Amino acid sequence: MKWVSTAVAIAVGLIALLDFFFIHPILNGVGAAFKEWTIILTAFALLLGLYNLLNVHVLRIIRRSEPGAGYSAVVVLTFAVVTVIGLWFGLPSGPMNWIFDNLYVPLQGAFFALAAFFLATAAYRALRARNIETTWMLLAALVVLIGQIPLLGELADARAWVLAVPSAAGVRGILLGVALGTIATGLRVIVGMDRPHSE
Amino acid sequence: MLYCSQCGTQNREGSKFCNNCGARLKPASGAICPMCGTANQVETVFCTNCGARLVPLTAEPDSEKPASAHPIKGLSLPTKIPPSPAHAEQETPSPASAVPEEPAHDETQTLRDAPPPSESREESGSGQDVTTEGETEIPDWLRNLRSSMPVEETSRPSPVSETGPVQAGGEGEDQVPDWLARLRAEPPAEEEPAARQVSEDAPDWIKQLQAQEQVPVPPRHEEDVPDWLRQLHAEASSEMTLGGEEQASGAPSGPAAETGLEQDTEEPESREPFPREIKSDAEITIPSWIEHAAGIDTEEPAPAEGSELPVWLDQSSLESPVQPSPVQDEPPVPAPIDQLGEEVEPPKTEDQAALPSWLLPSTPEETPPETPTWIEQVPALPAAEEPAPVPATDGEIPDWIKELQAREPAEAPAETIPEIQGAETESLIQSLEQDAGAEIPLVPAEAAGLEKPLEEEIPDWLRLAMPAERAAEISAEAEAPEEKIEAARPEEVPAWIAALRPKDEVALTPAELAGEPSEEVGPLAGLRGVLPLAVAVAEPHVQTKAAAQPQAPAGVHLFDSILAAPAGEAELPAAKGRRALAIRPFIYLLLTLAVIVPLLLPFSLARSMLPIRRTPAEGFYELLQGLPSSSTVLVAFDYDASMAGEMDLQANAIVRDLIRRRIKIIAVSTLELGPQIAQRILDTAAAGVPNYRYGSDFVNAGYLAGHEAGLSQLATSGLSANSVDFVQKQKLGSLPITANIKSMRNVALVVELAGSEDSLKMWMEQVQPRGGAHIAAGVSAGVEPKAQAYYDAKQIDAVLSGLVGAAQYEILSNQPGLAVTSVDAQSAAHVVLVLIIVLGNIAYWVSRARGSETARASRGKAT
């Protein structure tokens, strides 16, 4: 029966591809329906992710012997509280906004801000002119950092040049490579060489 | 001992190369294996090195068989038959037979009585013509053939005569060839000059042979005489009239040979080619061996001396392929001819008992299936070429003759009949065809698969002499040699050679294609002969289970022990540990102060010194300023709470400016928490603008599920009418601001606030090309390189990057806020980072210099 799933995948892939390139009422209608189905499926994927998260932490709490069971209890408890408040008060609501503005966002921001200290320490250790390559990398980092400083606006043009020429060239190459890889992957699925849906 | 053909140096027996000049040595006698080139004994049937068969299997002689049973299809082979009981003792190469049982003088005495082949020439007078008048070089056998004279049975050739053109002194029994005399008398050391001298006495065609091959074969030593020849001599001695040894001693020696050479070499310029000398039928005589083979009773034109000799020896003198010396009474026998005689046609009837087995006639029963292919091609030629021992110049010798001469020095050139024309030639060929099958031990050409190869090598003169139909048939076959070869010789190619034949150019037949695996999946399904994909490509999802390594269990236990061990501080060197502990808080402290102080004590340096003009932020600002009032802008809040510290400043600056200008805003997000962030920004910005209401002026459309699919749907179909907004939970189709948004073309601008590359990429791939929307990207500093790439490609209309961009936009929109203040803190932090990096490099170079000094000091102490 694997051929059924393969045939369905090829058909849907071809329709989605044709829908992207052509304007046709029927074709675009079928393509839109497929997109709606995909959106619904991704919503279910969120529920599956939630189930998996709770399953892992609940099992860890039940076993107790595993390290970090206390943190798992905090996760499960926080989930339950926010869920109850959200279901009770709805979204958006005052309690939910307070939780979001005063707990979630500051925690996330603080956690991300720690990266600045780690990056500073790493820059002290790693950005050293050991050889030619690291010297070039060190110079580029210094130019970009100093170019961000408005007090030294003279280096802003140098920073813009670094970002617009060498950095953008590398990024453009990455984008082209990703695009080609995406095309190849899509073609492989459409022609049936890749069958991740039937595994 | 072997003598070098180039320098004459005496080399050890078995040597392959000359010790003096390095030239390849050819054995004085023996059979050369055509497969590996190994020299074998004459009587050897199979090569001692590679096992290849040296002697072809031929048909049994059938004396009772009538004539013309086998017409000549070409050239025949010297054949070998299994020894009969009567011949077994003589033919078996035993150690005893390898040693001559009789003294050397007996052999020479036996042969001393042999009449020289020149006697027949003396009778015909041709010898004088050649040497003196230069008129003709026609041998006796050709003259006899021309005159169609019957040949007596006694004129059959003898193997002894074939050992060389024994040049008697003209007196018959008293003449002893000098090579035989040397065999007996001269030591090996003296043979070399003698051999050269005798070879110079040879007739022209032999000289030409020598000149072409450049291989003057050293004279024969007694040890080099093959066993079969010794046995033959021993038997012949009992039949022949013994001659005095003194005659051998009286044979002309070197000086006489030199004299003959002078006479012979002075004349060649005056000679005319042989074919021109054939003026009439009377000048051509059929060789006795051919006449005998034809079964014609002819009179022997040989002199009376021939009758005094034993029959076989008399025949041998006539049959000799060479009619060498034109000088009468000149006895020198060329050494090469001596060697040639070992390999030429043997006698056929009553002297067969004295012959080696391989010279005996063949039996038809054995011939076809066991004849090696290489023998079918090569050695079959000499027997038929023997009747043409007429001198020829280099220019007259066809290539195939040269090849044969190169392989077989004893073979006589066969191009001496090229211009034989007319009925005489036809009669010659007819007589050959009629007679060869009767008594000449020919190999059945058809049975041995020789017909086609041999016919392909038939010279032109012979083809002209053939009947017209047959000549045309052969010519037609020669025009398509490759096809004929492929068709006629499939069995001649050994299997190991056939296996080496390149097969890549061979097109697969349908039957072979049927055996090829066919493609089972994909668009090529059903096709055969498709190059298979690599396993990893064709079956990417088939996971190959890695073979367990022997040390794998030990590694697993070690890994488990490391994980189970309690966490502890890394055991670093004390000095490095203290240094790390000292520098890390210092860095953290500097960075904290650099961020906090500007926030607490605003310097407002950014507002006064931040570049504004001709920046991307200015372009972004100009783009938004170009939007008409009451136009609709879609703002995507695609960043999460972790990026809110940077991206909220951009969002606040942009949203405040848009709301201030009363531009309608539709907020969406592809992240789950994006609508909450968007709502916070919108509420803050809308609060400062009167009459800017939710639902009519701005709306939070909420979360766009489906990632790429959701964006694709947004680009083509707009906001789903059945979706509800984030705040009021009303259907978007019922809201005035979103009711008319059917695609991205219905919005003036899309502002993508991307905190990550993935969000920006999704919008650029799904919305920008299909929806045709204008997109302005406000991105974090980390996403700026990617946004710059899209901006360079004109896919993005404007880019606002990071905290600096937010500050620039605040300054441009004349609403300075937290972004401008944060730029001061960020600039201070960047300065600290630059200082930290510089300090790190200074410390690195100082420690490196100290390390070098320490190393030098330690080395100095050590030394």
mmCIF file with all atom_site columns, N, CA and C in Angstrom, chain B residues 324-349:
data_model
loop_
_atom_site.group_PDB
_atom_site.id
_atom_site.type_symbol
_atom_site.label_atom_id
_atom_site.label_alt_id
_atom_site.label_comp_id
_atom_site.label_asym_id
_atom_site.label_entity_id
_atom_site.label_seq_id
_atom_site.pdbx_PDB_ins_code
_atom_site.Cartn_x
_atom_site.Cartn_y
_atom_site.Cartn_z
_atom_site.occupancy
_atom_site.B_iso_or_equiv
_atom_site.pdbx_formal_charge
_atom_site.auth_seq_id
_atom_site.auth_comp_id
_atom_site.auth_asym_id
_atom_site.auth_atom_id
_atom_site.pdbx_PDB_model_num
ATOM 1  N N  . PRO B 1 324 ? 72.218 -22.870 -55.275 1.00 0.00 ? 324 PRO B N  1
ATOM 2  C CA . PRO B 1 324 ? 73.064 -21.768 -54.878 1.00 0.00 ? 324 PRO B CA 1
ATOM 3  C C  . PRO B 1 324 ? 74.167 -21.379 -55.842 1.00 0.00 ? 324 PRO B C  1
ATOM 4  N N  . SER B 1 325 ? 75.137 -22.178 -55.882 1.00 0.00 ? 325 SER B N  1
ATOM 5  C CA . SER B 1 325 ? 76.382 -21.661 -56.461 1.00 0.00 ? 325 SER B CA 1
ATOM 6  C C  . SER B 1 325 ? 76.385 -21.815 -57.960 1.00 0.00 ? 325 SER B C  1
ATOM 7  N N  . PRO B 1 326 ? 76.622 -20.767 -58.619 1.00 0.00 ? 326 PRO B N  1
ATOM 8  C CA . PRO B 1 326 ? 76.723 -20.868 -60.069 1.00 0.00 ? 326 PRO B CA 1
ATOM 9  C C  . PRO B 1 326 ? 78.098 -21.301 -60.539 1.00 0.00 ? 326 PRO B C  1
ATOM 10 N N  . VAL B 1 327 ? 79.023 -21.306 -59.626 1.00 0.00 ? 327 VAL B N  1
ATOM 11 C CA . VAL B 1 327 ? 80.400 -21.616 -60.037 1.00 0.00 ? 327 VAL B CA 1
ATOM 12 C C  . VAL B 1 327 ? 80.609 -23.115 -59.964 1.00 0.00 ? 327 VAL B C  1
ATOM 13 N N  . GLN B 1 328 ? 81.011 -23.612 -61.024 1.00 0.00 ? 328 GLN B N  1
ATOM 14 C CA . GLN B 1 328 ? 81.248 -25.053 -61.057 1.00 0.00 ? 328 GLN B CA 1
ATOM 15 C C  . GLN B 1 328 ? 82.518 -25.351 -60.304 1.00 0.00 ? 328 GLN B C  1
ATOM 16 N N  . ASP B 1 329 ? 82.485 -26.542 -59.739 1.00 0.00 ? 329 ASP B N  1
ATOM 17 C CA . ASP B 1 329 ? 83.627 -27.015 -58.954 1.00 0.00 ? 329 ASP B CA 1
ATOM 18 C C  . ASP B 1 329 ? 83.894 -26.138 -57.749 1.00 0.00 ? 329 ASP B C  1
ATOM 19 N N  . GLU B 1 330 ? 82.936 -25.432 -57.379 1.00 0.00 ? 330 GLU B N  1
ATOM 20 C CA . GLU B 1 330 ? 83.151 -24.605 -56.182 1.00 0.00 ? 330 GLU B CA 1
ATOM 21 C C  . GLU B 1 330 ? 82.320 -25.184 -55.043 1.00 0.00 ? 330 GLU B C  1
ATOM 22 N N  . PRO B 1 331 ? 82.945 -25.764 -54.100 1.00 0.00 ? 331 PRO B N  1
ATOM 23 C CA . PRO B 1 331 ? 82.184 -26.528 -53.118 1.00 0.00 ? 331 PRO B CA 1
ATOM 24 C C  . PRO B 1 331 ? 81.612 -25.769 -51.932 1.00 0.00 ? 331 PRO B C  1
ATOM 25 N N  . PRO B 1 332 ? 81.910 -24.512 -51.694 1.00 0.00 ? 332 PRO B N  1
ATOM 26 C CA . PRO B 1 332 ? 81.486 -23.959 -50.383 1.00 0.00 ? 332 PRO B CA 1
ATOM 27 C C  . PRO B 1 332 ? 79.984 -24.022 -50.193 1.00 0.00 ? 332 PRO B C  1
ATOM 28 N N  . VAL B 1 333 ? 79.675 -24.378 -49.041 1.00 0.00 ? 333 VAL B N  1
ATOM 29 C CA . VAL B 1 333 ? 78.258 -24.444 -48.653 1.00 0.00 ? 333 VAL B CA 1
ATOM 30 C C  . VAL B 1 333 ? 77.975 -23.324 -47.669 1.00 0.00 ? 333 VAL B C  1
ATOM 31 N N  . PRO B 1 334 ? 77.083 -22.501 -47.990 1.00 0.00 ? 334 PRO B N  1
ATOM 32 C CA . PRO B 1 334 ? 76.809 -21.394 -47.055 1.00 0.00 ? 334 PRO B CA 1
ATOM 33 C C  . PRO B 1 334 ? 76.294 -21.931 -45.741 1.00 0.00 ? 334 PRO B C  1
ATOM 34 N N  . ALA B 1 335 ? 76.825 -21.370 -44.727 1.00 0.00 ? 335 ALA B N  1
ATOM 35 C CA . ALA B 1 335 ? 76.380 -21.789 -43.394 1.00 0.00 ? 335 ALA B CA 1
ATOM 36 C C  . ALA B 1 335 ? 74.908 -21.527 -43.163 1.00 0.00 ? 335 ALA B C  1
ATOM 37 N N  . PRO B 1 336 ? 74.399 -20.410 -43.617 1.00 0.00 ? 336 PRO B N  1
ATOM 38 C CA . PRO B 1 336 ? 72.961 -20.237 -43.401 1.00 0.00 ? 336 PRO B CA 1
ATOM 39 C C  . PRO B 1 336 ? 72.143 -21.299 -44.087 1.00 0.00 ? 336 PRO B C  1
ATOM 40 N N  . ILE B 1 337 ? 72.591 -21.713 -45.210 1.00 0.00 ? 337 ILE B N  1
ATOM 41 C CA . ILE B 1 337 ? 71.844 -22.752 -45.912 1.00 0.00 ? 337 ILE B CA 1
ATOM 42 C C  . ILE B 1 337 ? 71.912 -24.039 -45.133 1.00 0.00 ? 337 ILE B C  1
ATOM 43 N N  . ASP B 1 338 ? 73.020 -24.217 -44.513 1.00 0.00 ? 338 ASP B N  1
ATOM 44 C CA . ASP B 1 338 ? 73.134 -25.387 -43.678 1.00 0.00 ? 338 ASP B CA 1
ATOM 45 C C  . ASP B 1 338 ? 72.041 -25.401 -42.640 1.00 0.00 ? 338 ASP B C  1
ATOM 46 N N  . GLN B 1 339 ? 71.830 -24.271 -42.099 1.00 0.00 ? 339 GLN B N  1
ATOM 47 C CA . GLN B 1 339 ? 70.785 -24.187 -41.086 1.00 0.00 ? 339 GLN B CA 1
ATOM 48 C C  . GLN B 1 339 ? 69.399 -24.204 -41.708 1.00 0.00 ? 339 GLN B C  1
ATOM 49 N N  . LEU B 1 340 ? 69.327 -23.619 -42.870 1.00 0.00 ? 340 LEU B N  1
ATOM 50 C CA . LEU B 1 340 ? 68.027 -23.626 -43.529 1.00 0.00 ? 340 LEU B CA 1
ATOM 51 C C  . LEU B 1 340 ? 67.568 -25.034 -43.809 1.00 0.00 ? 340 LEU B C  1
ATOM 52 N N  . GLY B 1 341 ? 68.540 -25.844 -44.126 1.00 0.00 ? 341 GLY B N  1
ATOM 53 C CA . GLY B 1 341 ? 68.162 -27.179 -44.499 1.00 0.00 ? 341 GLY B CA 1
ATOM 54 C C  . GLY B 1 341 ? 67.523 -27.963 -43.398 1.00 0.00 ? 341 GLY B C  1
ATOM 55 N N  . GLU B 1 342 ? 67.699 -27.530 -42.217 1.00 0.00 ? 342 GLU B N  1
ATOM 56 C CA . GLU B 1 342 ? 67.090 -28.269 -41.122 1.00 0.00 ? 342 GLU B CA 1
ATOM 57 C C  . GLU B 1 342 ? 65.591 -28.091 -41.069 1.00 0.00 ? 342 GLU B C  1
ATOM 58 N N  . GLU B 1 343 ? 65.139 -27.056 -41.670 1.00 0.00 ? 343 GLU B N  1
ATOM 59 C CA . GLU B 1 343 ? 63.749 -26.715 -41.444 1.00 0.00 ? 343 GLU B CA 1
ATOM 60 C C  . GLU B 1 343 ? 62.907 -26.755 -42.708 1.00 0.00 ? 343 GLU B C  1
ATOM 61 N N  . VAL B 1 344 ? 63.450 -27.282 -43.748 1.00 0.00 ? 344 VAL B N  1
ATOM 62 C CA . VAL B 1 344 ? 62.704 -27.290 -44.992 1.00 0.00 ? 344 VAL B CA 1
ATOM 63 C C  . VAL B 1 344 ? 62.067 -28.642 -45.199 1.00 0.00 ? 344 VAL B C  1
ATOM 64 N N  . GLU B 1 345 ? 61.464 -28.754 -46.348 1.00 0.00 ? 345 GLU B N  1
ATOM 65 C CA . GLU B 1 345 ? 60.575 -29.887 -46.605 1.00 0.00 ? 345 GLU B CA 1
ATOM 66 C C  . GLU B 1 345 ? 61.342 -31.207 -46.545 1.00 0.00 ? 345 GLU B C  1
ATOM 67 N N  . PRO B 1 346 ? 60.778 -32.167 -45.868 1.00 0.00 ? 346 PRO B N  1
ATOM 68 C CA . PRO B 1 346 ? 61.436 -33.471 -45.770 1.00 0.00 ? 346 PRO B CA 1
ATOM 69 C C  . PRO B 1 346 ? 61.085 -34.340 -46.982 1.00 0.00 ? 346 PRO B C  1
ATOM 70 N N  . PRO B 1 347 ? 61.744 -35.465 -47.115 1.00 0.00 ? 347 PRO B N  1
ATOM 71 C CA . PRO B 1 347 ? 61.348 -36.417 -48.152 1.00 0.00 ? 347 PRO B CA 1
ATOM 72 C C  . PRO B 1 347 ? 60.030 -37.073 -47.792 1.00 0.00 ? 347 PRO B C  1
ATOM 73 N N  . LYS B 1 348 ? 59.575 -37.916 -48.674 1.00 0.00 ? 348 LYS B N  1
ATOM 74 C CA . LYS B 1 348 ? 58.197 -38.306 -48.515 1.00 0.00 ? 348 LYS B CA 1
ATOM 75 C C  . LYS B 1 348 ? 57.947 -39.791 -48.499 1.00 0.00 ? 348 LYS B C  1
ATOM 76 N N  . THR B 1 349 ? 58.716 -40.563 -49.091 1.00 0.00 ? 349 THR B N  1
ATOM 77 C CA . THR B 1 349 ? 58.276 -41.951 -49.192 1.00 0.00 ? 349 THR B CA 1
ATOM 78 C C  . THR B 1 349 ? 59.200 -42.910 -48.474 1.00 0.00 ? 349 THR B C  1
#
